[in-house]
């Protein structure tokens, strides 16, 4: 029953916050404000409901080290997506026409912050963490990745290739980032940095959600496997390549730290969460 309460609480905040941000998406300042409030409220509700139902300190959202993990994750996310765009541009399939919107990226900060926080709390904080207790790290990573990719089939310009790519590159990378440090702050920053770079900096479509207004006025053209087509560069082979490489690095780091959970060794998880801090 405690799992039901956790899911309901986090999903409720995500739904209300998401609808609010979407309703004011044409106003960058309101988007920034409501997106930030949604992110903060989601963290507060997660801490409260998980701490109350599981009777433990919520170490995966500990305040200590949170800022550094967020900054590192954001920097890694921006750098990884920058590598994707650089490779697409080298093939002549990414063209910059000039500077784009100056206010658009402001609103995208709020929108992407809300999305990154709520999705990480649901998919890594709840789904991955709880499945890992029973099935171990690798099975939890596979299951949460598939469901994360499938969720993106609901987006406006969703494609099967895009959903598969999200499952491979993002689902695996973000779960592995959590396993490496046993903290949600790193994958939250990584998720935000990747998405903001994609939309707010390079001006490309994010997960089939429609046109964005970034710092650069740019467009992609060419083979769908290279550019991602209508879904955006996340469906590109380059995104999958860099996502898989990052996943391998994080999993190796998790193994080195002793953070990988074998199948049916649930009793180790709480200790690992504490050690990871």
PDB file of C-alpha atoms in Angstrom:
ATOM      1  CA  UNK A   1       0.000   0.000   0.000  1.00  0.00           C
ATOM      2  CA  UNK A   2       2.893   2.370   0.715  1.00  0.00           C
ATOM      3  CA  UNK A   3       3.999   2.104  -2.940  1.00  0.00           C
ATOM      4  CA  UNK A   4       0.531   3.199  -4.050  1.00  0.00           C
ATOM      5  CA  UNK A   5       0.688   6.282  -1.825  1.00  0.00           C
ATOM      6  CA  UNK A   6       4.150   7.163  -3.097  1.00  0.00           C
ATOM      7  CA  UNK A   7       3.113   6.893  -6.742  1.00  0.00           C
ATOM      8  CA  UNK A   8      -0.138   8.814  -6.230  1.00  0.00           C
ATOM      9  CA  UNK A   9       1.577  11.651  -4.385  1.00  0.00           C
ATOM     10  CA  UNK A  10       4.384  12.155  -6.907  1.00  0.00           C
ATOM     11  CA  UNK A  11       2.154  11.691  -9.965  1.00  0.00           C
ATOM     12  CA  UNK A  12      -0.412  14.163  -8.592  1.00  0.00           C
ATOM     13  CA  UNK A  13       2.177  16.928  -8.164  1.00  0.00           C
ATOM     14  CA  UNK A  14       3.677  16.156 -11.577  1.00  0.00           C
ATOM     15  CA  UNK A  15       0.272  16.253 -13.278  1.00  0.00           C
ATOM     16  CA  UNK A  16      -0.881  19.499 -11.684  1.00  0.00           C
ATOM     17  CA  UNK A  17       2.495  21.170 -12.183  1.00  0.00           C
ATOM     18  CA  UNK A  18       2.821  19.950 -15.758  1.00  0.00           C
ATOM     19  CA  UNK A  19      -0.605  21.218 -16.729  1.00  0.00           C
ATOM     20  CA  UNK A  20       0.098  24.583 -15.093  1.00  0.00           C
ATOM     21  CA  UNK A  21       3.393  25.035 -16.927  1.00  0.00           C
ATOM     22  CA  UNK A  22       1.847  23.978 -20.248  1.00  0.00           C
ATOM     23  CA  UNK A  23      -0.978  26.476 -19.775  1.00  0.00           C
ATOM     24  CA  UNK A  24       1.458  29.408 -19.577  1.00  0.00           C
ATOM     25  CA  UNK A  25       4.112  28.163 -22.004  1.00  0.00           C
ATOM     26  CA  UNK A  26       3.762  31.313 -24.129  1.00  0.00           C
ATOM     27  CA  UNK A  27       4.816  33.449 -21.145  1.00  0.00           C
ATOM     28  CA  UNK A  28       8.500  32.729 -20.378  1.00  0.00           C
ATOM     29  CA  UNK A  29       8.471  34.355 -16.944  1.00  0.00           C
ATOM     30  CA  UNK A  30       5.396  32.472 -15.743  1.00  0.00           C
ATOM     31  CA  UNK A  31       6.829  29.265 -17.208  1.00  0.00           C
ATOM     32  CA  UNK A  32      10.025  29.843 -15.251  1.00  0.00           C
ATOM     33  CA  UNK A  33       8.112  30.538 -12.045  1.00  0.00           C
ATOM     34  CA  UNK A  34       5.610  27.683 -12.261  1.00  0.00           C
ATOM     35  CA  UNK A  35       8.240  25.238 -13.502  1.00  0.00           C
ATOM     36  CA  UNK A  36      10.492  26.082 -10.573  1.00  0.00           C
ATOM     37  CA  UNK A  37       7.616  25.758  -8.107  1.00  0.00           C
ATOM     38  CA  UNK A  38       6.677  22.380  -9.582  1.00  0.00           C
ATOM     39  CA  UNK A  39      10.238  21.118  -9.202  1.00  0.00           C
ATOM     40  CA  UNK A  40      10.477  22.301  -5.580  1.00  0.00           C
ATOM     41  CA  UNK A  41       7.026  20.954  -4.669  1.00  0.00           C
ATOM     42  CA  UNK A  42       7.827  17.576  -6.229  1.00  0.00           C
ATOM     43  CA  UNK A  43      11.007  17.204  -4.178  1.00  0.00           C
ATOM     44  CA  UNK A  44       9.176  18.215  -0.998  1.00  0.00           C
ATOM     45  CA  UNK A  45       6.314  15.757  -1.603  1.00  0.00           C
ATOM     46  CA  UNK A  46       8.711  12.916  -2.491  1.00  0.00           C
ATOM     47  CA  UNK A  47      10.737  13.453   0.660  1.00  0.00           C
ATOM     48  CA  UNK A  48       7.607  13.595   2.780  1.00  0.00           C
ATOM     49  CA  UNK A  49       5.758  10.579   1.393  1.00  0.00           C
ATOM     50  CA  UNK A  50       8.819   8.297   1.062  1.00  0.00           C
ATOM     51  CA  UNK A  51      10.154   9.235   4.502  1.00  0.00           C
ATOM     52  CA  UNK A  52       6.750   8.699   6.094  1.00  0.00           C
ATOM     53  CA  UNK A  53       5.848   5.417   4.350  1.00  0.00           C
ATOM     54  CA  UNK A  54       9.307   3.813   4.517  1.00  0.00           C
ATOM     55  CA  UNK A  55      10.314   5.194   7.910  1.00  0.00           C
ATOM     56  CA  UNK A  56      13.842   6.183   6.887  1.00  0.00           C
ATOM     57  CA  UNK A  57      15.912   9.253   5.988  1.00  0.00           C
ATOM     58  CA  UNK A  58      15.439   9.977   2.278  1.00  0.00           C
ATOM     59  CA  UNK A  59      19.147   9.857   1.489  1.00  0.00           C
ATOM     60  CA  UNK A  60      18.639   9.813  -2.279  1.00  0.00           C
ATOM     61  CA  UNK A  61      17.530  13.455  -1.980  1.00  0.00           C
ATOM     62  CA  UNK A  62      19.908  14.524   0.767  1.00  0.00           C
ATOM     63  CA  UNK A  63      20.681  18.234   0.861  1.00  0.00           C
ATOM     64  CA  UNK A  64      24.373  17.614   1.445  1.00  0.00           C
ATOM     65  CA  UNK A  65      26.179  17.592  -1.889  1.00  0.00           C
ATOM     66  CA  UNK A  66      22.993  18.348  -3.832  1.00  0.00           C
ATOM     67  CA  UNK A  67      24.282  21.529  -5.484  1.00  0.00           C
ATOM     68  CA  UNK A  68      27.525  19.947  -6.662  1.00  0.00           C
ATOM     69  CA  UNK A  69      25.720  16.900  -8.067  1.00  0.00           C
ATOM     70  CA  UNK A  70      23.210  19.098  -9.889  1.00  0.00           C
ATOM     71  CA  UNK A  71      25.984  21.202 -11.422  1.00  0.00           C
ATOM     72  CA  UNK A  72      27.996  18.144 -12.475  1.00  0.00           C
ATOM     73  CA  UNK A  73      24.958  16.450 -13.948  1.00  0.00           C
ATOM     74  CA  UNK A  74      23.931  19.571 -15.868  1.00  0.00           C
ATOM     75  CA  UNK A  75      27.446  20.040 -17.257  1.00  0.00           C
ATOM     76  CA  UNK A  76      27.605  16.394 -18.358  1.00  0.00           C
ATOM     77  CA  UNK A  77      24.177  16.604 -19.988  1.00  0.00           C
ATOM     78  CA  UNK A  78      25.050  19.752 -21.939  1.00  0.00           C
ATOM     79  CA  UNK A  79      28.402  18.290 -23.007  1.00  0.00           C
ATOM     80  CA  UNK A  80      26.884  14.994 -24.160  1.00  0.00           C
ATOM     81  CA  UNK A  81      24.207  16.658 -26.249  1.00  0.00           C
ATOM     82  CA  UNK A  82      26.793  19.083 -27.586  1.00  0.00           C
ATOM     83  CA  UNK A  83      28.721  16.053 -28.867  1.00  0.00           C
ATOM     84  CA  UNK A  84      25.559  14.779 -30.572  1.00  0.00           C
ATOM     85  CA  UNK A  85      24.937  18.084 -32.349  1.00  0.00           C
ATOM     86  CA  UNK A  86      28.614  18.437 -33.279  1.00  0.00           C
ATOM     87  CA  UNK A  87      28.567  15.085 -35.059  1.00  0.00           C
ATOM     88  CA  UNK A  88      25.304  15.854 -36.866  1.00  0.00           C
ATOM     89  CA  UNK A  89      26.728  19.230 -37.917  1.00  0.00           C
ATOM     90  CA  UNK A  90      29.925  17.615 -39.239  1.00  0.00           C
ATOM     91  CA  UNK A  91      27.753  15.654 -41.672  1.00  0.00           C
ATOM     92  CA  UNK A  92      26.099  18.892 -42.787  1.00  0.00           C
ATOM     93  CA  UNK A  93      22.711  17.976 -41.307  1.00  0.00           C
ATOM     94  CA  UNK A  94      22.511  20.744 -38.678  1.00  0.00           C
ATOM     95  CA  UNK A  95      22.323  24.331 -39.915  1.00  0.00           C
ATOM     96  CA  UNK A  96      22.397  27.499 -37.798  1.00  0.00           C
ATOM     97  CA  UNK A  97      20.486  30.373 -39.415  1.00  0.00           C
ATOM     98  CA  UNK A  98      21.263  32.951 -36.739  1.00  0.00           C
ATOM     99  CA  UNK A  99      20.294  33.803 -33.198  1.00  0.00           C
ATOM    100  CA  UNK A 100      16.893  32.764 -31.957  1.00  0.00           C
ATOM    101  CA  UNK A 101      14.800  33.899 -29.031  1.00  0.00           C
ATOM    102  CA  UNK A 102      16.333  35.588 -25.991  1.00  0.00           C
ATOM    103  CA  UNK A 103      13.314  35.051 -23.740  1.00  0.00           C
ATOM    104  CA  UNK A 104      12.396  31.576 -24.963  1.00  0.00           C
ATOM    105  CA  UNK A 105      15.242  29.847 -23.093  1.00  0.00           C
ATOM    106  CA  UNK A 106      14.121  31.544 -19.862  1.00  0.00           C
ATOM    107  CA  UNK A 107      10.775  29.791 -19.989  1.00  0.00           C
ATOM    108  CA  UNK A 108      12.453  26.556 -21.032  1.00  0.00           C
ATOM    109  CA  UNK A 109      14.522  26.587 -17.834  1.00  0.00           C
ATOM    110  CA  UNK A 110      11.313  26.275 -15.801  1.00  0.00           C
ATOM    111  CA  UNK A 111       9.701  23.795 -18.173  1.00  0.00           C
ATOM    112  CA  UNK A 112      12.740  21.525 -18.354  1.00  0.00           C
ATOM    113  CA  UNK A 113      13.415  21.753 -14.609  1.00  0.00           C
ATOM    114  CA  UNK A 114       9.872  20.593 -13.851  1.00  0.00           C
ATOM    115  CA  UNK A 115      10.116  17.769 -16.381  1.00  0.00           C
ATOM    116  CA  UNK A 116      13.550  16.618 -15.197  1.00  0.00           C
ATOM    117  CA  UNK A 117      12.629  16.569 -11.506  1.00  0.00           C
ATOM    118  CA  UNK A 118       9.206  14.922 -11.817  1.00  0.00           C
ATOM    119  CA  UNK A 119      10.369  12.274 -14.297  1.00  0.00           C
ATOM    120  CA  UNK A 120      13.456  11.388 -12.269  1.00  0.00           C
ATOM    121  CA  UNK A 121      11.435  11.082  -9.065  1.00  0.00           C
ATOM    122  CA  UNK A 122       8.949   8.770 -10.766  1.00  0.00           C
ATOM    123  CA  UNK A 123      11.251   6.640 -12.909  1.00  0.00           C
ATOM    124  CA  UNK A 124      14.491   6.536 -10.931  1.00  0.00           C
ATOM    125  CA  UNK A 125      13.336   7.489  -7.427  1.00  0.00           C
ATOM    126  CA  UNK A 126      10.343   5.149  -7.343  1.00  0.00           C
ATOM    127  CA  UNK A 127      10.294   2.655 -10.229  1.00  0.00           C
ATOM    128  CA  UNK A 128      14.005   1.879 -10.551  1.00  0.00           C
ATOM    129  CA  UNK A 129      14.737   1.999  -6.821  1.00  0.00           C
ATOM    130  CA  UNK A 130      11.845  -0.255  -5.808  1.00  0.00           C
ATOM    131  CA  UNK A 131      12.286  -2.798  -8.619  1.00  0.00           C
ATOM    132  CA  UNK A 132      15.999  -2.940  -7.842  1.00  0.00           C
ATOM    133  CA  UNK A 133      15.207  -4.216  -4.351  1.00  0.00           C
ATOM    134  CA  UNK A 134      13.691  -7.382  -5.802  1.00  0.00           C
ATOM    135  CA  UNK A 135      15.375  -7.909  -9.142  1.00  0.00           C
ATOM    136  CA  UNK A 136      18.745  -6.212  -8.863  1.00  0.00           C
ATOM    137  CA  UNK A 137      20.332  -3.281 -10.675  1.00  0.00           C
ATOM    138  CA  UNK A 138      20.477  -4.651 -14.214  1.00  0.00           C
ATOM    139  CA  UNK A 139      16.893  -5.908 -14.341  1.00  0.00           C
ATOM    140  CA  UNK A 140      15.617  -2.669 -12.808  1.00  0.00           C
ATOM    141  CA  UNK A 141      17.614  -0.661 -15.334  1.00  0.00           C
ATOM    142  CA  UNK A 142      16.154  -2.657 -18.238  1.00  0.00           C
ATOM    143  CA  UNK A 143      12.550  -2.473 -17.009  1.00  0.00           C
ATOM    144  CA  UNK A 144      12.607   1.225 -16.092  1.00  0.00           C
ATOM    145  CA  UNK A 145      14.275   2.056 -19.424  1.00  0.00           C
ATOM    146  CA  UNK A 146      11.595   0.276 -21.450  1.00  0.00           C
ATOM    147  CA  UNK A 147       8.790   2.026 -19.571  1.00  0.00           C
ATOM    148  CA  UNK A 148      10.562   5.382 -19.822  1.00  0.00           C
ATOM    149  CA  UNK A 149      10.863   4.981 -23.580  1.00  0.00           C
ATOM    150  CA  UNK A 150       7.250   3.818 -23.908  1.00  0.00           C
ATOM    151  CA  UNK A 151       6.029   6.918 -22.069  1.00  0.00           C
ATOM    152  CA  UNK A 152       7.436   9.071 -24.865  1.00  0.00           C
ATOM    153  CA  UNK A 153       5.106   7.405 -27.378  1.00  0.00           C
ATOM    154  CA  UNK A 154       2.453   9.776 -26.029  1.00  0.00           C
ATOM    155  CA  UNK A 155       4.290  12.839 -27.347  1.00  0.00           C
ATOM    156  CA  UNK A 156       3.063  14.874 -30.323  1.00  0.00           C
ATOM    157  CA  UNK A 157       5.529  13.659 -32.971  1.00  0.00           C
ATOM    158  CA  UNK A 158       6.293  10.342 -31.295  1.00  0.00           C
ATOM    159  CA  UNK A 159       7.877   7.550 -33.317  1.00  0.00           C
ATOM    160  CA  UNK A 160       8.758   3.984 -32.436  1.00  0.00           C
ATOM    161  CA  UNK A 161      12.395   4.728 -33.249  1.00  0.00           C
ATOM    162  CA  UNK A 162      12.279   7.689 -30.877  1.00  0.00           C
ATOM    163  CA  UNK A 163      10.819   5.624 -28.042  1.00  0.00           C
ATOM    164  CA  UNK A 164      13.420   2.893 -28.536  1.00  0.00           C
ATOM    165  CA  UNK A 165      16.191   5.495 -28.648  1.00  0.00           C
ATOM    166  CA  UNK A 166      14.959   7.120 -25.416  1.00  0.00           C
ATOM    167  CA  UNK A 167      14.883   3.726 -23.721  1.00  0.00           C
ATOM    168  CA  UNK A 168      18.438   2.944 -24.839  1.00  0.00           C
ATOM    169  CA  UNK A 169      20.153   6.271 -24.343  1.00  0.00           C
ATOM    170  CA  UNK A 170      18.228   8.087 -21.609  1.00  0.00           C
ATOM    171  CA  UNK A 171      16.600   5.318 -19.585  1.00  0.00           C
ATOM    172  CA  UNK A 172      19.845   3.431 -19.206  1.00  0.00           C
ATOM    173  CA  UNK A 173      22.066   6.475 -18.719  1.00  0.00           C
ATOM    174  CA  UNK A 174      19.886   8.106 -16.045  1.00  0.00           C
ATOM    175  CA  UNK A 175      19.361   4.895 -14.079  1.00  0.00           C
ATOM    176  CA  UNK A 176      23.089   4.152 -14.217  1.00  0.00           C
ATOM    177  CA  UNK A 177      23.837   7.701 -13.024  1.00  0.00           C
ATOM    178  CA  UNK A 178      21.597   7.108 -10.012  1.00  0.00           C
ATOM    179  CA  UNK A 179      23.231   3.738  -9.304  1.00  0.00           C
ATOM    180  CA  UNK A 180      26.698   5.295  -9.477  1.00  0.00           C
ATOM    181  CA  UNK A 181      26.061   7.805  -6.715  1.00  0.00           C
ATOM    182  CA  UNK A 182      22.847   6.599  -5.028  1.00  0.00           C
ATOM    183  CA  UNK A 183      21.610  10.181  -5.340  1.00  0.00           C
ATOM    184  CA  UNK A 184      18.820  11.533  -7.533  1.00  0.00           C
ATOM    185  CA  UNK A 185      20.497  14.921  -7.875  1.00  0.00           C
ATOM    186  CA  UNK A 186      22.996  13.711 -10.491  1.00  0.00           C
ATOM    187  CA  UNK A 187      20.391  12.231 -12.907  1.00  0.00           C
ATOM    188  CA  UNK A 188      18.135  15.253 -12.342  1.00  0.00           C
ATOM    189  CA  UNK A 189      20.957  17.571 -13.411  1.00  0.00           C
ATOM    190  CA  UNK A 190      21.921  15.277 -16.290  1.00  0.00           C
ATOM    191  CA  UNK A 191      18.313  15.107 -17.507  1.00  0.00           C
ATOM    192  CA  UNK A 192      17.917  18.889 -17.275  1.00  0.00           C
ATOM    193  CA  UNK A 193      21.245  19.656 -18.955  1.00  0.00           C
ATOM    194  CA  UNK A 194      20.572  17.341 -21.897  1.00  0.00           C
ATOM    195  CA  UNK A 195      17.030  18.643 -22.490  1.00  0.00           C
ATOM    196  CA  UNK A 196      17.925  22.308 -22.040  1.00  0.00           C
ATOM    197  CA  UNK A 197      20.882  22.020 -24.418  1.00  0.00           C
ATOM    198  CA  UNK A 198      18.634  20.339 -26.976  1.00  0.00           C
ATOM    199  CA  UNK A 199      15.947  23.026 -26.855  1.00  0.00           C
ATOM    200  CA  UNK A 200      17.204  26.127 -25.053  1.00  0.00           C
ATOM    201  CA  UNK A 201      20.663  26.259 -26.652  1.00  0.00           C
ATOM    202  CA  UNK A 202      20.637  24.414 -29.970  1.00  0.00           C
ATOM    203  CA  UNK A 203      16.960  25.021 -30.799  1.00  0.00           C
ATOM    204  CA  UNK A 204      16.027  21.471 -31.780  1.00  0.00           C
ATOM    205  CA  UNK A 205      12.917  19.467 -31.010  1.00  0.00           C
ATOM    206  CA  UNK A 206      12.781  17.523 -27.736  1.00  0.00           C
ATOM    207  CA  UNK A 207      11.284  14.031 -27.782  1.00  0.00           C
ATOM    208  CA  UNK A 208       8.703  14.897 -30.438  1.00  0.00           C
ATOM    209  CA  UNK A 209       7.143  17.687 -28.373  1.00  0.00           C
ATOM    210  CA  UNK A 210       7.081  20.308 -31.127  1.00  0.00           C
ATOM    211  CA  UNK A 211       9.126  23.366 -32.053  1.00  0.00           C
ATOM    212  CA  UNK A 212      11.255  25.096 -29.429  1.00  0.00           C
ATOM    213  CA  UNK A 213      12.736  28.595 -29.167  1.00  0.00           C
ATOM    214  CA  UNK A 214      16.394  28.359 -28.248  1.00  0.00           C
ATOM    215  CA  UNK A 215      19.345  30.704 -28.315  1.00  0.00           C
ATOM    216  CA  UNK A 216      20.115  29.476 -31.821  1.00  0.00           C
ATOM    217  CA  UNK A 217      17.728  29.512 -34.762  1.00  0.00           C
ATOM    218  CA  UNK A 218      18.624  26.196 -36.328  1.00  0.00           C
ATOM    219  CA  UNK A 219      17.226  23.258 -38.262  1.00  0.00           C
ATOM    220  CA  UNK A 220      18.165  19.703 -39.118  1.00  0.00           C
ATOM    221  CA  UNK A 221      17.836  17.889 -42.417  1.00  0.00           C
ATOM    222  CA  UNK A 222      18.958  14.573 -43.751  1.00  0.00           C
ATOM    223  CA  UNK A 223      18.531  10.917 -42.897  1.00  0.00           C
ATOM    224  CA  UNK A 224      16.246  10.201 -39.939  1.00  0.00           C
ATOM    225  CA  UNK A 225      18.784   7.853 -38.389  1.00  0.00           C
ATOM    226  CA  UNK A 226      21.235  10.768 -38.244  1.00  0.00           C
ATOM    227  CA  UNK A 227      18.950  13.678 -37.302  1.00  0.00           C
ATOM    228  CA  UNK A 228      16.116  11.854 -35.534  1.00  0.00           C
ATOM    229  CA  UNK A 229      13.524  13.294 -37.916  1.00  0.00           C
ATOM    230  CA  UNK A 230      10.379  14.831 -36.406  1.00  0.00           C
ATOM    231  CA  UNK A 231      11.148  13.301 -33.024  1.00  0.00           C
ATOM    232  CA  UNK A 232      14.324  15.357 -32.743  1.00  0.00           C
ATOM    233  CA  UNK A 233      18.009  14.449 -32.294  1.00  0.00           C
ATOM    234  CA  UNK A 234      17.207  12.124 -29.394  1.00  0.00           C
ATOM    235  CA  UNK A 235      16.214   9.552 -32.048  1.00  0.00           C
ATOM    236  CA  UNK A 236      19.612   9.947 -33.718  1.00  0.00           C
ATOM    237  CA  UNK A 237      22.119   7.123 -33.738  1.00  0.00           C
ATOM    238  CA  UNK A 238      24.597   9.595 -32.252  1.00  0.00           C
ATOM    239  CA  UNK A 239      22.356  10.128 -29.213  1.00  0.00           C
ATOM    240  CA  UNK A 240      22.119   6.385 -28.719  1.00  0.00           C
ATOM    241  CA  UNK A 241      25.881   6.018 -29.079  1.00  0.00           C
ATOM    242  CA  UNK A 242      26.780   8.705 -26.540  1.00  0.00           C
ATOM    243  CA  UNK A 243      23.980   7.577 -24.203  1.00  0.00           C
ATOM    244  CA  UNK A 244      25.272   3.996 -24.209  1.00  0.00           C
ATOM    245  CA  UNK A 245      28.847   5.150 -23.629  1.00  0.00           C
ATOM    246  CA  UNK A 246      27.722   7.259 -20.654  1.00  0.00           C
ATOM    247  CA  UNK A 247      25.713   4.310 -19.301  1.00  0.00           C
ATOM    248  CA  UNK A 248      28.788   2.080 -19.431  1.00  0.00           C
ATOM    249  CA  UNK A 249      30.892   4.686 -17.625  1.00  0.00           C
ATOM    250  CA  UNK A 250      28.313   5.134 -14.858  1.00  0.00           C
ATOM    251  CA  UNK A 251      27.841   1.378 -14.418  1.00  0.00           C
ATOM    252  CA  UNK A 252      31.597   0.860 -14.163  1.00  0.00           C
ATOM    253  CA  UNK A 253      31.697   3.601 -11.536  1.00  0.00           C
ATOM    254  CA  UNK A 254      28.809   1.949  -9.674  1.00  0.00           C
ATOM    255  CA  UNK A 255      30.628  -1.393  -9.745  1.00  0.00           C
ATOM    256  CA  UNK A 256      33.843   0.192  -8.482  1.00  0.00           C
ATOM    257  CA  UNK A 257      31.943   1.752  -5.574  1.00  0.00           C
ATOM    258  CA  UNK A 258      30.134  -1.483  -4.770  1.00  0.00           C
ATOM    259  CA  UNK A 259      26.771   0.078  -5.628  1.00  0.00           C
ATOM    260  CA  UNK A 260      25.432  -2.636  -7.932  1.00  0.00           C
ATOM    261  CA  UNK A 261      22.655  -4.675  -6.304  1.00  0.00           C
ATOM    262  CA  UNK A 262      22.488  -8.392  -7.192  1.00  0.00           C
ATOM    263  CA  UNK A 263      19.150 -10.078  -7.736  1.00  0.00           C
ATOM    264  CA  UNK A 264      17.166 -10.701  -4.520  1.00  0.00           C
ATOM    265  CA  UNK A 265      19.576  -8.857  -2.236  1.00  0.00           C
ATOM    266  CA  UNK A 266      17.141  -6.155  -1.167  1.00  0.00           C
ATOM    267  CA  UNK A 267      18.693  -5.689   2.239  1.00  0.00           C
ATOM    268  CA  UNK A 268      21.743  -3.954   0.720  1.00  0.00           C
ATOM    269  CA  UNK A 269      19.887  -1.071  -0.908  1.00  0.00           C
ATOM    270  CA  UNK A 270      19.391   1.204   2.113  1.00  0.00           C
ATOM    271  CA  UNK A 271      23.024   0.776   3.108  1.00  0.00           C
ATOM    272  CA  UNK A 272      24.155   1.610  -0.420  1.00  0.00           C
ATOM    273  CA  UNK A 273      21.999   4.737  -0.443  1.00  0.00           C
ATOM    274  CA  UNK A 274      23.700   5.946   2.705  1.00  0.00           C
ATOM    275  CA  UNK A 275      27.218   5.074   1.516  1.00  0.00           C
ATOM    276  CA  UNK A 276      26.618   6.829  -1.818  1.00  0.00           C
ATOM    277  CA  UNK A 277      26.124  10.118  -0.035  1.00  0.00           C
TER     278      UNK A 277
END
